[in-house]
PDB file of C-alpha atoms in Angstrom:
ATOM      1  CA  MET A   1     -43.111  21.299  70.807  1.00  0.00           C
ATOM      2  CA  GLY A   2     -41.131  20.159  68.039  1.00  0.00           C
ATOM      3  CA  LYS A   3     -39.888  20.813  64.697  1.00  0.00           C
ATOM      4  CA  TYR A   4     -40.338  24.404  63.844  1.00  0.00           C
ATOM      5  CA  GLY A   5     -41.336  25.472  67.378  1.00  0.00           C
ATOM      6  CA  GLU A   6     -39.603  25.317  70.629  1.00  0.00           C
ATOM      7  CA  ILE A   7     -37.304  22.803  71.446  1.00  0.00           C
ATOM      8  CA  THR A   8     -35.442  21.580  74.593  1.00  0.00           C
ATOM      9  CA  HIS A   9     -31.468  20.579  73.820  1.00  0.00           C
ATOM     10  CA  PHE A  10     -29.075  18.760  75.796  1.00  0.00           C
ATOM     11  CA  SER A  11     -26.405  21.066  74.874  1.00  0.00           C
ATOM     12  CA  HIS A  12     -28.501  23.966  76.331  1.00  0.00           C
ATOM     13  CA  PRO A  13     -30.535  22.678  79.184  1.00  0.00           C
ATOM     14  CA  GLN A  14     -31.433  25.779  80.823  1.00  0.00           C
ATOM     15  CA  HIS A  15     -33.474  27.412  78.204  1.00  0.00           C
ATOM     16  CA  LYS A  16     -35.687  26.461  75.460  1.00  0.00           C
ATOM     17  CA  LEU A  17     -34.525  27.062  72.026  1.00  0.00           C
ATOM     18  CA  LYS A  18     -36.986  29.016  69.389  1.00  0.00           C
ATOM     19  CA  PHE A  19     -36.664  28.052  65.701  1.00  0.00           C
ATOM     20  CA  GLU A  20     -36.117  31.297  63.365  1.00  0.00           C
ATOM     21  CA  TYR A  21     -35.052  32.414  59.985  1.00  0.00           C
ATOM     22  CA  ILE A  22     -32.665  35.454  59.711  1.00  0.00           C
ATOM     23  CA  GLU A  23     -30.808  36.040  56.612  1.00  0.00           C
ATOM     24  CA  ALA A  24     -27.637  36.907  58.481  1.00  0.00           C
ATOM     25  CA  PRO A  25     -24.260  34.555  59.247  1.00  0.00           C
ATOM     26  CA  PHE A  26     -24.292  32.871  62.938  1.00  0.00           C
ATOM     27  CA  LYS A  27     -21.595  30.612  64.515  1.00  0.00           C
ATOM     28  CA  CYS A  28     -23.445  27.159  65.576  1.00  0.00           C
ATOM     29  CA  ASP A  29     -22.364  26.343  69.161  1.00  0.00           C
ATOM     30  CA  GLY A  30     -23.130  22.726  68.253  1.00  0.00           C
ATOM     31  CA  CYS A  31     -20.539  22.016  65.434  1.00  0.00           C
ATOM     32  CA  LYS A  32     -18.844  25.138  65.751  1.00  0.00           C
ATOM     33  CA  GLU A  33     -19.391  25.851  61.863  1.00  0.00           C
ATOM     34  CA  VAL A  34     -20.694  28.888  60.290  1.00  0.00           C
ATOM     35  CA  GLY A  35     -24.503  29.129  59.505  1.00  0.00           C
ATOM     36  CA  ILE A  36     -26.936  31.170  57.738  1.00  0.00           C
ATOM     37  CA  GLY A  37     -30.809  31.399  57.404  1.00  0.00           C
ATOM     38  CA  SER A  38     -32.702  28.679  59.890  1.00  0.00           C
ATOM     39  CA  ARG A  39     -31.639  28.060  63.116  1.00  0.00           C
ATOM     40  CA  TYR A  40     -32.498  27.494  66.527  1.00  0.00           C
ATOM     41  CA  LYS A  41     -31.942  30.282  69.225  1.00  0.00           C
ATOM     42  CA  CYS A  42     -32.076  30.921  72.424  1.00  0.00           C
ATOM     43  CA  ASP A  43     -33.766  34.063  73.370  1.00  0.00           C
ATOM     44  CA  PHE A  44     -31.800  34.743  76.646  1.00  0.00           C
ATOM     45  CA  CYS A  45     -28.452  33.642  75.506  1.00  0.00           C
ATOM     46  CA  ASP A  46     -26.203  34.112  72.678  1.00  0.00           C
ATOM     47  CA  PHE A  47     -26.638  30.493  71.833  1.00  0.00           C
ATOM     48  CA  ASP A  48     -27.399  29.151  68.226  1.00  0.00           C
ATOM     49  CA  LEU A  49     -27.807  25.746  66.567  1.00  0.00           C
ATOM     50  CA  HIS A  50     -28.129  24.639  62.824  1.00  0.00           C
ATOM     51  CA  ARG A  51     -31.368  22.545  62.402  1.00  0.00           C
ATOM     52  CA  HIS A  52     -29.434  19.555  61.581  1.00  0.00           C
ATOM     53  CA  CYS A  53     -27.690  20.103  64.969  1.00  0.00           C
ATOM     54  CA  ALA A  54     -30.908  21.166  66.938  1.00  0.00           C
ATOM     55  CA  ILE A  55     -32.662  17.840  65.930  1.00  0.00           C
ATOM     56  CA  PRO A  56     -30.242  15.251  64.935  1.00  0.00           C
ATOM     57  CA  SER A  57     -31.040  11.773  64.137  1.00  0.00           C
ATOM     58  CA  PRO A  58     -29.061   9.459  66.358  1.00  0.00           C
ATOM     59  CA  VAL A  59     -27.805   7.310  63.458  1.00  0.00           C
ATOM     60  CA  ILE A  60     -27.794   8.102  59.890  1.00  0.00           C
ATOM     61  CA  TYR A  61     -26.494   6.073  56.713  1.00  0.00           C
ATOM     62  CA  HIS A  62     -25.013   8.045  53.659  1.00  0.00           C
ATOM     63  CA  PRO A  63     -25.097   6.841  49.971  1.00  0.00           C
ATOM     64  CA  PHE A  64     -21.657   7.634  49.656  1.00  0.00           C
ATOM     65  CA  TYR A  65     -20.475   5.071  52.489  1.00  0.00           C
ATOM     66  CA  THR A  66     -22.720   2.032  51.880  1.00  0.00           C
ATOM     67  CA  LYS A  67     -20.891  -0.043  54.522  1.00  0.00           C
ATOM     68  CA  CYS A  68     -20.965   2.832  57.160  1.00  0.00           C
ATOM     69  CA  SER A  69     -23.325   3.645  60.205  1.00  0.00           C
ATOM     70  CA  PHE A  70     -22.715   7.155  61.385  1.00  0.00           C
ATOM     71  CA  GLN A  71     -23.787   7.673  65.008  1.00  0.00           C
ATOM     72  CA  PHE A  72     -24.197  11.415  66.344  1.00  0.00           C
ATOM     73  CA  LEU A  73     -21.788  12.708  68.760  1.00  0.00           C
ATOM     74  CA  ALA A  74     -21.693  15.641  70.782  1.00  0.00           C
ATOM     75  CA  ARG A  75     -17.516  15.767  70.623  1.00  0.00           C
ATOM     76  CA  PRO A  76     -15.187  14.193  68.401  1.00  0.00           C
ATOM     77  CA  PRO A  77     -14.136  10.719  69.585  1.00  0.00           C
ATOM     78  CA  GLY A  78     -10.740  10.241  70.978  1.00  0.00           C
ATOM     79  CA  GLU A  79      -7.703  12.696  71.346  1.00  0.00           C
ATOM     80  CA  ILE A  80      -6.680  12.573  67.928  1.00  0.00           C
ATOM     81  CA  PRO A  81      -7.568  15.691  65.943  1.00  0.00           C
ATOM     82  CA  ARG A  82     -10.378  14.675  63.192  1.00  0.00           C
ATOM     83  CA  PHE A  83     -11.888  16.041  59.902  1.00  0.00           C
ATOM     84  CA  CYS A  84     -14.828  15.720  57.978  1.00  0.00           C
ATOM     85  CA  ASN A  85     -14.665  13.492  54.845  1.00  0.00           C
ATOM     86  CA  ALA A  86     -16.661  15.545  53.278  1.00  0.00           C
ATOM     87  CA  CYS A  87     -15.247  19.033  53.227  1.00  0.00           C
ATOM     88  CA  GLU A  88     -11.929  18.226  54.631  1.00  0.00           C
ATOM     89  CA  LYS A  89     -12.109  20.938  57.660  1.00  0.00           C
ATOM     90  CA  ASP A  90     -11.562  20.043  61.116  1.00  0.00           C
ATOM     91  CA  VAL A  91     -14.164  18.536  63.242  1.00  0.00           C
ATOM     92  CA  ASN A  92     -14.536  20.634  66.646  1.00  0.00           C
ATOM     93  CA  GLY A  93     -18.165  19.886  67.764  1.00  0.00           C
ATOM     94  CA  PHE A  94     -21.036  17.825  67.160  1.00  0.00           C
ATOM     95  CA  VAL A  95     -20.131  15.234  64.268  1.00  0.00           C
ATOM     96  CA  TYR A  96     -21.490  11.861  62.951  1.00  0.00           C
ATOM     97  CA  HIS A  97     -19.066   9.306  63.127  1.00  0.00           C
ATOM     98  CA  CYS A  98     -18.534   5.719  61.847  1.00  0.00           C
ATOM     99  CA  LYS A  99     -16.719   3.288  64.514  1.00  0.00           C
ATOM    100  CA  SER A 100     -15.944   0.731  62.267  1.00  0.00           C
ATOM    101  CA  CYS A 101     -14.285   3.129  59.364  1.00  0.00           C
ATOM    102  CA  GLY A 102     -13.462   5.891  61.394  1.00  0.00           C
ATOM    103  CA  PHE A 103     -15.095   8.208  58.950  1.00  0.00           C
ATOM    104  CA  ASP A 104     -16.520  11.653  59.974  1.00  0.00           C
ATOM    105  CA  LEU A 105     -19.041  14.005  58.771  1.00  0.00           C
ATOM    106  CA  HIS A 106     -20.418  17.635  59.926  1.00  0.00           C
ATOM    107  CA  PRO A 107     -23.929  17.425  60.483  1.00  0.00           C
ATOM    108  CA  CYS A 108     -24.535  19.870  57.836  1.00  0.00           C
ATOM    109  CA  CYS A 109     -22.432  17.944  55.489  1.00  0.00           C
ATOM    110  CA  ALA A 110     -24.063  14.694  56.583  1.00  0.00           C
ATOM    111  CA  ASN A 111     -27.172  16.589  55.232  1.00  0.00           C
ATOM    112  CA  LEU A 112     -25.941  17.815  51.967  1.00  0.00           C
ATOM    113  CA  PRO A 113     -28.645  17.564  49.438  1.00  0.00           C
ATOM    114  CA  ARG A 114     -27.945  15.125  46.495  1.00  0.00           C
ATOM    115  CA  VAL A 115     -29.297  17.709  44.181  1.00  0.00           C
ATOM    116  CA  LEU A 116     -29.533  21.569  44.446  1.00  0.00           C
ATOM    117  CA  GLU A 117     -31.864  23.445  42.086  1.00  0.00           C
ATOM    118  CA  ASP A 118     -32.949  26.936  41.897  1.00  0.00           C
ATOM    119  CA  GLY A 119     -35.444  26.950  38.797  1.00  0.00           C
ATOM    120  CA  GLU A 120     -32.873  27.760  36.277  1.00  0.00           C
ATOM    121  CA  MET A 121     -29.861  25.216  37.132  1.00  0.00           C
ATOM    122  CA  LYS A 122     -29.377  21.754  38.821  1.00  0.00           C
ATOM    123  CA  LEU A 123     -26.418  20.857  40.623  1.00  0.00           C
ATOM    124  CA  PHE A 124     -25.506  17.192  41.639  1.00  0.00           C
ATOM    125  CA  LEU A 125     -23.322  16.104  44.499  1.00  0.00           C
ATOM    126  CA  TYR A 126     -20.388  13.769  43.837  1.00  0.00           C
ATOM    127  CA  ARG A 127     -18.316  12.220  46.358  1.00  0.00           C
ATOM    128  CA  LYS A 128     -15.389  12.415  43.433  1.00  0.00           C
ATOM    129  CA  VAL A 129     -15.319  14.398  40.288  1.00  0.00           C
ATOM    130  CA  CYS A 130     -12.707  13.844  37.507  1.00  0.00           C
ATOM    131  CA  ALA A 131     -13.003  17.139  36.151  1.00  0.00           C
ATOM    132  CA  SER A 132     -11.079  20.288  37.696  1.00  0.00           C
ATOM    133  CA  CYS A 133     -12.845  22.283  40.459  1.00  0.00           C
ATOM    134  CA  HIS A 134     -13.714  25.810  39.064  1.00  0.00           C
ATOM    135  CA  LYS A 135     -12.150  27.322  42.607  1.00  0.00           C
ATOM    136  CA  CYS A 136      -8.747  25.503  43.123  1.00  0.00           C
ATOM    137  CA  GLY A 137      -8.273  24.086  39.879  1.00  0.00           C
ATOM    138  CA  ARG A 138      -7.784  20.465  41.133  1.00  0.00           C
ATOM    139  CA  LYS A 139      -9.612  17.211  40.723  1.00  0.00           C
ATOM    140  CA  GLY A 140     -10.386  14.592  43.381  1.00  0.00           C
ATOM    141  CA  ARG A 141      -9.945  16.285  46.922  1.00  0.00           C
ATOM    142  CA  SER A 142     -13.456  16.566  48.789  1.00  0.00           C
ATOM    143  CA  TRP A 143     -17.221  16.143  47.780  1.00  0.00           C
ATOM    144  CA  SER A 144     -18.170  18.424  44.862  1.00  0.00           C
ATOM    145  CA  TYR A 145     -21.156  19.537  43.581  1.00  0.00           C
ATOM    146  CA  ARG A 146     -21.400  19.532  39.733  1.00  0.00           C
ATOM    147  CA  SER A 147     -23.606  21.445  37.294  1.00  0.00           C
ATOM    148  CA  GLU A 148     -25.896  19.335  35.068  1.00  0.00           C
ATOM    149  CA  CYS A 149     -24.172  20.545  31.866  1.00  0.00           C
ATOM    150  CA  LYS A 150     -20.998  19.452  33.399  1.00  0.00           C
ATOM    151  CA  LYS A 151     -19.215  22.490  32.975  1.00  0.00           C
ATOM    152  CA  TYR A 152     -18.831  23.710  36.179  1.00  0.00           C
ATOM    153  CA  ASN A 153     -17.483  21.841  39.521  1.00  0.00           C
ATOM    154  CA  LEU A 154     -17.168  23.390  43.100  1.00  0.00           C
ATOM    155  CA  HIS A 155     -15.449  21.225  45.883  1.00  0.00           C
ATOM    156  CA  VAL A 156     -17.349  21.291  49.310  1.00  0.00           C
ATOM    157  CA  ALA A 157     -13.993  22.027  50.698  1.00  0.00           C
ATOM    158  CA  CYS A 158     -13.709  25.258  48.525  1.00  0.00           C
ATOM    159  CA  ALA A 159     -17.035  26.388  49.280  1.00  0.00           C
ATOM    160  CA  ARG A 160     -15.735  26.261  52.918  1.00  0.00           C
ATOM    161  CA  GLU A 161     -12.421  27.946  52.225  1.00  0.00           C
ATOM    162  CA  MET A 162     -14.417  30.959  50.618  1.00  0.00           C
ATOM    163  CA  LEU A 163     -15.608  31.559  54.198  1.00  0.00           C
ATOM    164  CA  VAL A 164     -12.402  30.886  56.113  1.00  0.00           C
ATOM    165  CA  ASP A 165     -11.082  35.062  55.963  1.00  0.00           C
ATOM    166  CA  SER A 166     -14.677  36.141  57.434  1.00  0.00           C
ATOM    167  CA  TRP A 167     -15.081  33.663  60.059  1.00  0.00           C
ATOM    168  CA  HIS A 168     -13.242  35.685  62.712  1.00  0.00           C
ATOM    169  CA  GLU A 169     -15.801  38.477  62.348  1.00  0.00           C
ATOM    170  CA  ILE A 170     -18.255  36.076  63.615  1.00  0.00           C
ATOM    171  CA  TYR A 171     -16.307  35.380  66.563  1.00  0.00           C
ATOM    172  CA  ILE A 172     -16.047  39.314  67.180  1.00  0.00           C
ATOM    173  CA  LYS A 173     -19.826  39.615  66.685  1.00  0.00           C
ATOM    174  CA  LYS A 174     -20.565  36.593  68.904  1.00  0.00           C
ATOM    175  CA  ALA A 175     -18.084  38.225  71.741  1.00  0.00           C
ATOM    176  CA  GLY A 176     -18.842  41.623  71.489  1.00  0.00           C
ATOM    177  CA  GLY A 177     -22.042  42.353  69.644  1.00  0.00           C
ATOM    178  CA  THR A 178     -20.329  44.258  66.915  1.00  0.00           C
ATOM    179  CA  SER A 179     -21.857  44.582  63.467  1.00  0.00           C
ATOM    180  CA  ASN A 180     -21.318  42.104  60.983  1.00  0.00           C
ATOM    181  CA  ARG A 181     -21.566  44.365  57.993  1.00  0.00           C
ATOM    182  CA  LYS A 182     -17.910  43.810  57.285  1.00  0.00           C
ATOM    183  CA  LEU A 183     -18.739  39.962  56.900  1.00  0.00           C
ATOM    184  CA  GLU A 184     -21.486  40.848  54.518  1.00  0.00           C
ATOM    185  CA  THR A 185     -19.046  42.641  52.050  1.00  0.00           C
ATOM    186  CA  ARG A 186     -16.600  39.637  52.190  1.00  0.00           C
ATOM    187  CA  ILE A 187     -17.999  36.450  51.285  1.00  0.00           C
ATOM    188  CA  PRO A 188     -16.515  35.253  49.488  1.00  0.00           C
ATOM    189  CA  SER A 189     -14.041  37.296  47.067  1.00  0.00           C
ATOM    190  CA  LEU A 190     -14.578  35.902  43.950  1.00  0.00           C
ATOM    191  CA  ARG A 191     -14.006  38.578  41.412  1.00  0.00           C
ATOM    192  CA  GLY A 192     -10.576  38.092  40.511  1.00  0.00           C
ATOM    193  CA  THR A 193     -10.891  33.889  41.046  1.00  0.00           C
ATOM    194  CA  LEU A 194     -13.719  34.215  38.288  1.00  0.00           C
ATOM    195  CA  ALA A 195     -12.123  36.670  35.974  1.00  0.00           C
ATOM    196  CA  ASN A 196      -8.758  34.905  36.086  1.00  0.00           C
ATOM    197  CA  HIS A 197     -10.588  31.506  35.561  1.00  0.00           C
ATOM    198  CA  HIS A 198     -12.580  32.897  32.280  1.00  0.00           C
ATOM    199  CA  ARG A 199      -9.457  34.580  30.708  1.00  0.00           C
ATOM    200  CA  ARG A 200      -7.333  31.386  30.780  1.00  0.00           C
ATOM    201  CA  ARG A 201     -10.109  29.433  29.438  1.00  0.00           C
ATOM    202  CA  GLY A 202     -11.939  31.591  27.248  1.00  0.00           C
ATOM    203  CA  ARG A 203     -15.361  31.225  28.645  1.00  0.00           C
ATOM    204  CA  VAL A 204     -18.057  33.618  27.945  1.00  0.00           C
ATOM    205  CA  LYS A 205     -20.009  36.107  30.095  1.00  0.00           C
ATOM    206  CA  LYS A 206     -22.975  33.487  30.626  1.00  0.00           C
ATOM    207  CA  CYS A 207     -20.493  31.243  32.168  1.00  0.00           C
ATOM    208  CA  CYS A 208     -19.639  33.596  34.948  1.00  0.00           C
ATOM    209  CA  GLU A 209     -23.058  34.081  35.826  1.00  0.00           C
ATOM    210  CA  ILE A 210     -23.787  30.388  35.795  1.00  0.00           C
ATOM    211  CA  ALA A 211     -20.658  30.120  38.102  1.00  0.00           C
ATOM    212  CA  GLY A 212     -22.104  33.112  40.416  1.00  0.00           C
ATOM    213  CA  MET A 213     -25.349  31.488  40.692  1.00  0.00           C
ATOM    214  CA  ALA A 214     -24.062  27.960  41.304  1.00  0.00           C
ATOM    215  CA  VAL A 215     -21.484  29.392  44.120  1.00  0.00           C
ATOM    216  CA  GLN A 216     -24.439  31.099  45.994  1.00  0.00           C
ATOM    217  CA  ILE A 217     -26.567  27.908  46.079  1.00  0.00           C
ATOM    218  CA  ILE A 218     -23.536  25.686  47.080  1.00  0.00           C
ATOM    219  CA  ILE A 219     -22.758  28.165  49.788  1.00  0.00           C
ATOM    220  CA  SER A 220     -26.231  28.328  51.118  1.00  0.00           C
ATOM    221  CA  ALA A 221     -26.199  24.473  51.318  1.00  0.00           C
ATOM    222  CA  VAL A 222     -22.968  24.239  53.139  1.00  0.00           C
ATOM    223  CA  LEU A 223     -23.887  26.609  55.614  1.00  0.00           C
ATOM    224  CA  GLY A 224     -27.080  24.481  56.668  1.00  0.00           C
ATOM    225  CA  ASP A 225     -29.730  25.999  54.654  1.00  0.00           C
ATOM    226  CA  PRO A 226     -30.139  25.621  51.018  1.00  0.00           C
ATOM    227  CA  THR A 227     -33.220  27.883  50.800  1.00  0.00           C
ATOM    228  CA  ALA A 228     -31.078  30.707  52.267  1.00  0.00           C
ATOM    229  CA  ILE A 229     -30.989  33.655  50.045  1.00  0.00           C
ATOM    230  CA  ILE A 230     -27.596  34.858  49.947  1.00  0.00           C
ATOM    231  CA  ALA A 231     -27.481  36.731  46.717  1.00  0.00           C
ATOM    232  CA  GLY A 232     -27.167  40.083  48.514  1.00  0.00           C
ATOM    233  CA  VAL A 233     -24.337  38.947  50.686  1.00  0.00           C
ATOM    234  CA  ILE A 234     -21.811  37.766  47.901  1.00  0.00           C
ATOM    235  CA  GLY A 235     -23.462  39.161  44.562  1.00  0.00           C
ATOM    236  CA  SER A 236     -21.288  42.357  44.442  1.00  0.00           C
ATOM    237  CA  PHE A 237     -18.374  40.064  44.006  1.00  0.00           C
ATOM    238  CA  ILE A 238     -19.665  38.213  40.939  1.00  0.00           C
ATOM    239  CA  PRO A 239     -18.743  39.851  37.625  1.00  0.00           C
ATOM    240  CA  ARG A 240     -21.672  40.941  35.304  1.00  0.00           C
TER     241      ARG A 240
END
């Protein structure tokens, strides 16, 4: 069967992988990055793949790099450590690589939606934004999502950094089968960040609410499933 059923995959030939949707974090055994929501999973082994890793396109083209042709590879090329040009994080597994330019993209980053929308707000993906990132306060850097009102910006790199401190919990869960409850209470710790930001800039409560909603939408997209509902995971960290 094809998409949304059972598939066979070169990285796990001994068993078929079944599509499932569970709103709990997992580590993708393809790209080695964190995921949430939709995945292809082995019923017999502790093996999971993002949808983008399970059913990749052999070659993709990205509007941010009009002269590039990105080829799907099972491992980073060469011996030199490589990083993703979208989120600036290391590439440790499946990757889209442009041989002519040397650019690399995680499969989930390569498939980030150009527009994120939840019915109340729209966020647009940019290669570079002149305004400061809501999280780190810096300009430029990695790809960014920007709100339609242009008052909120978040680097894709910063969205990933919000998860770094919790990744070891996922590894523990994968190795020993322990609960991921601690993980659910720690993604991401935004209360201090948002409060300090708004004290400095005099923003109102509504902006805090918008920022909280934006973070939830963006993190879901970065984790490989923009439709995943993670409000319950990180909602307790958003100021009311």
